[in-house]
PDB file of C-alpha atoms in Angstrom:
ATOM      1  CA  MET A  83      40.650 -52.428 -47.582  1.00  0.00           C
ATOM      2  CA  LYS A  84      37.053 -51.235 -48.591  1.00  0.00           C
ATOM      3  CA  ARG A  85      36.831 -49.183 -45.606  1.00  0.00           C
ATOM      4  CA  THR A  86      39.872 -47.484 -46.149  1.00  0.00           C
ATOM      5  CA  LEU A  87      38.765 -46.834 -49.656  1.00  0.00           C
ATOM      6  CA  GLY A  88      35.582 -45.412 -48.355  1.00  0.00           C
ATOM      7  CA  THR A  89      37.288 -43.219 -45.849  1.00  0.00           C
ATOM      8  CA  THR A  90      39.530 -41.958 -48.757  1.00  0.00           C
ATOM      9  CA  LEU A  91      36.561 -41.366 -51.270  1.00  0.00           C
ATOM     10  CA  ALA A  92      34.856 -39.634 -48.880  1.00  0.00           C
ATOM     11  CA  GLY A  93      37.460 -37.532 -47.631  1.00  0.00           C
ATOM     12  CA  ALA A  94      37.971 -35.962 -51.022  1.00  0.00           C
ATOM     13  CA  VAL A  95      34.315 -35.577 -51.575  1.00  0.00           C
ATOM     14  CA  LEU A  96      34.326 -33.383 -48.715  1.00  0.00           C
ATOM     15  CA  ILE A  97      37.571 -31.597 -49.604  1.00  0.00           C
ATOM     16  CA  LEU A  98      36.206 -30.825 -53.086  1.00  0.00           C
ATOM     17  CA  THR A  99      33.274 -29.857 -51.157  1.00  0.00           C
ATOM     18  CA  LEU A 100      34.780 -27.283 -49.188  1.00  0.00           C
ATOM     19  CA  GLY A 101      36.782 -25.701 -52.153  1.00  0.00           C
ATOM     20  CA  ALA A 102      33.806 -25.458 -54.129  1.00  0.00           C
ATOM     21  CA  CYS A 103      32.156 -23.076 -50.740  1.00  0.00           C
ATOM     22  CA  SER A 104      35.355 -21.402 -50.628  1.00  0.00           C
ATOM     23  CA  SER A 105      34.675 -17.661 -49.684  1.00  0.00           C
ATOM     24  CA  THR A 106      37.409 -16.367 -51.715  1.00  0.00           C
ATOM     25  CA  PRO A 107      37.690 -16.747 -55.780  1.00  0.00           C
ATOM     26  CA  PRO A 108      40.771 -18.794 -57.215  1.00  0.00           C
ATOM     27  CA  VAL A 109      43.139 -16.194 -57.864  1.00  0.00           C
ATOM     28  CA  ALA A 110      43.415 -16.717 -61.065  1.00  0.00           C
ATOM     29  CA  GLU A 111      39.715 -15.293 -60.903  1.00  0.00           C
ATOM     30  CA  MET A 112      40.686 -12.185 -59.085  1.00  0.00           C
ATOM     31  CA  PRO A 113      41.193  -9.793 -61.922  1.00  0.00           C
ATOM     32  CA  GLU A 114      37.805 -10.444 -63.722  1.00  0.00           C
ATOM     33  CA  PHE A 115      36.159 -11.099 -60.105  1.00  0.00           C
ATOM     34  CA  ILE A 116      37.712  -6.964 -59.106  1.00  0.00           C
ATOM     35  CA  SER A 117      36.919  -5.614 -62.292  1.00  0.00           C
ATOM     36  CA  SER A 118      33.079  -6.935 -61.978  1.00  0.00           C
ATOM     37  CA  ALA A 119      32.537  -6.274 -58.379  1.00  0.00           C
ATOM     38  CA  SER A 120      29.289  -4.238 -57.439  1.00  0.00           C
ATOM     39  CA  THR A 121      28.002  -5.236 -54.328  1.00  0.00           C
ATOM     40  CA  ALA A 122      28.893  -5.221 -50.506  1.00  0.00           C
ATOM     41  CA  ALA A 123      29.144  -9.145 -50.846  1.00  0.00           C
ATOM     42  CA  ASP A 124      31.197  -9.238 -53.485  1.00  0.00           C
ATOM     43  CA  HIS A 125      34.081  -6.671 -51.840  1.00  0.00           C
ATOM     44  CA  GLN A 126      33.638  -8.833 -48.817  1.00  0.00           C
ATOM     45  CA  ARG A 127      35.040 -11.572 -50.911  1.00  0.00           C
ATOM     46  CA  ILE A 128      38.010  -9.937 -52.443  1.00  0.00           C
ATOM     47  CA  ALA A 129      38.766  -8.422 -49.069  1.00  0.00           C
ATOM     48  CA  ASP A 130      38.452 -12.242 -47.378  1.00  0.00           C
ATOM     49  CA  TYR A 131      40.928 -13.031 -50.556  1.00  0.00           C
ATOM     50  CA  PHE A 132      43.978 -10.277 -49.323  1.00  0.00           C
ATOM     51  CA  ALA A 133      43.136 -11.511 -45.532  1.00  0.00           C
ATOM     52  CA  LYS A 134      44.358 -14.976 -46.730  1.00  0.00           C
ATOM     53  CA  LYS A 135      47.104 -13.355 -48.707  1.00  0.00           C
ATOM     54  CA  ALA A 136      48.111 -11.115 -45.991  1.00  0.00           C
ATOM     55  CA  ALA A 137      47.892 -14.285 -43.224  1.00  0.00           C
ATOM     56  CA  GLY A 138      50.304 -16.533 -45.960  1.00  0.00           C
ATOM     57  CA  PHE A 139      52.743 -13.358 -46.594  1.00  0.00           C
ATOM     58  CA  GLU A 140      53.157 -13.338 -42.779  1.00  0.00           C
ATOM     59  CA  ALA A 141      53.434 -16.780 -41.865  1.00  0.00           C
ATOM     60  CA  GLU A 142      56.405 -16.968 -44.739  1.00  0.00           C
ATOM     61  CA  ALA A 143      57.941 -13.859 -42.979  1.00  0.00           C
ATOM     62  CA  ARG A 144      58.173 -15.461 -39.664  1.00  0.00           C
ATOM     63  CA  GLN A 145      59.461 -19.008 -41.376  1.00  0.00           C
ATOM     64  CA  HIS A 146      62.614 -16.549 -42.874  1.00  0.00           C
ATOM     65  CA  GLU A 147      63.087 -15.141 -39.554  1.00  0.00           C
ATOM     66  CA  LYS A 148      63.074 -18.732 -38.392  1.00  0.00           C
ATOM     67  CA  MET A 149      65.687 -19.420 -41.022  1.00  0.00           C
ATOM     68  CA  ALA A 150      67.856 -16.622 -40.946  1.00  0.00           C
ATOM     69  CA  ALA A 151      68.165 -16.976 -37.155  1.00  0.00           C
ATOM     70  CA  SER A 152      69.177 -20.884 -37.968  1.00  0.00           C
ATOM     71  CA  TYR A 153      71.950 -19.578 -40.324  1.00  0.00           C
ATOM     72  CA  SER A 154      74.099 -18.059 -37.351  1.00  0.00           C
ATOM     73  CA  GLY A 155      77.091 -20.342 -36.107  1.00  0.00           C
ATOM     74  CA  ARG A 156      77.355 -22.763 -39.247  1.00  0.00           C
ATOM     75  CA  PRO A 157      81.250 -23.820 -39.974  1.00  0.00           C
ATOM     76  CA  ARG A 158      80.497 -24.356 -43.526  1.00  0.00           C
ATOM     77  CA  GLY A 159      79.403 -22.059 -46.366  1.00  0.00           C
ATOM     78  CA  ASP A 160      78.586 -18.523 -46.179  1.00  0.00           C
ATOM     79  CA  PRO A 161      76.050 -18.152 -43.560  1.00  0.00           C
ATOM     80  CA  GLY A 162      75.923 -14.445 -43.626  1.00  0.00           C
ATOM     81  CA  VAL A 163      74.876 -14.103 -46.949  1.00  0.00           C
ATOM     82  CA  TRP A 164      72.231 -16.765 -46.754  1.00  0.00           C
ATOM     83  CA  ALA A 165      70.409 -15.231 -43.518  1.00  0.00           C
ATOM     84  CA  ALA A 166      71.255 -11.400 -45.079  1.00  0.00           C
ATOM     85  CA  HIS A 167      68.447 -13.292 -48.091  1.00  0.00           C
ATOM     86  CA  CYS A 168      66.099 -14.870 -45.630  1.00  0.00           C
ATOM     87  CA  SER A 169      66.132 -11.276 -43.640  1.00  0.00           C
ATOM     88  CA  ASN A 170      65.443  -9.389 -46.854  1.00  0.00           C
ATOM     89  CA  LEU A 171      62.776 -11.924 -48.040  1.00  0.00           C
ATOM     90  CA  LYS A 172      61.715 -11.570 -44.492  1.00  0.00           C
ATOM     91  CA  ALA A 173      61.278  -7.684 -44.622  1.00  0.00           C
ATOM     92  CA  LYS A 174      59.764  -7.615 -47.958  1.00  0.00           C
ATOM     93  CA  LEU A 175      56.750 -10.417 -47.084  1.00  0.00           C
ATOM     94  CA  LYS A 176      55.872  -7.946 -44.286  1.00  0.00           C
ATOM     95  CA  GLU A 177      55.781  -5.153 -46.680  1.00  0.00           C
ATOM     96  CA  ALA A 178      53.464  -7.396 -48.954  1.00  0.00           C
ATOM     97  CA  ALA A 179      51.276  -8.722 -45.675  1.00  0.00           C
ATOM     98  CA  GLN A 180      51.161  -4.549 -44.857  1.00  0.00           C
ATOM     99  CA  GLU A 181      49.911  -3.816 -48.672  1.00  0.00           C
ATOM    100  CA  ALA A 182      47.599  -6.750 -48.529  1.00  0.00           C
ATOM    101  CA  ARG A 183      46.392  -5.593 -45.143  1.00  0.00           C
ATOM    102  CA  ALA A 184      45.482  -2.076 -46.704  1.00  0.00           C
ATOM    103  CA  LEU A 185      43.491  -3.486 -49.633  1.00  0.00           C
ATOM    104  CA  GLU A 186      41.514  -5.563 -47.405  1.00  0.00           C
ATOM    105  CA  LYS A 187      40.633  -2.836 -45.210  1.00  0.00           C
ATOM    106  CA  GLY A 188      39.800  -0.706 -48.650  1.00  0.00           C
ATOM    107  CA  HIS A 189      37.348  -3.827 -49.897  1.00  0.00           C
ATOM    108  CA  ARG A 190      35.596  -3.977 -46.357  1.00  0.00           C
ATOM    109  CA  ASP A 191      35.116  -0.461 -46.273  1.00  0.00           C
ATOM    110  CA  LEU A 192      33.570  -0.356 -49.834  1.00  0.00           C
ATOM    111  CA  ALA A 193      31.266  -3.279 -48.640  1.00  0.00           C
ATOM    112  CA  GLU A 194      30.163  -1.570 -45.795  1.00  0.00           C
ATOM    113  CA  SER A 195      29.111   1.468 -47.696  1.00  0.00           C
ATOM    114  CA  LEU A 196      27.222  -0.302 -50.239  1.00  0.00           C
ATOM    115  CA  ASP A 197      25.440  -2.020 -47.158  1.00  0.00           C
ATOM    116  CA  LYS A 198      23.846   1.160 -45.810  1.00  0.00           C
TER     117      LYS A 198
END
């Protein structure tokens, strides 16, 4: 029991430490962080935030693509409607990912120009 508790506490401390060292600001702080960004490092952190968002959107789009395929051949319900729902979400998530990638690039470009 002691070993398990110690391991659990050590894991919790590690998670909290890594979370505190995160290179991206929490989503709740993004509006303020964006409005006050003035250094290359600030814009790199914003770019990192948008890169993570884009990766999340892309992963979710892939999941919805798989779910849409899973609905084919279902004997009950309305699989066509369900598959269409997933396909629509996939398209919107891909678009959101593209927009996040554009914001990422814009902030990386701005960071690079501030480094010069």
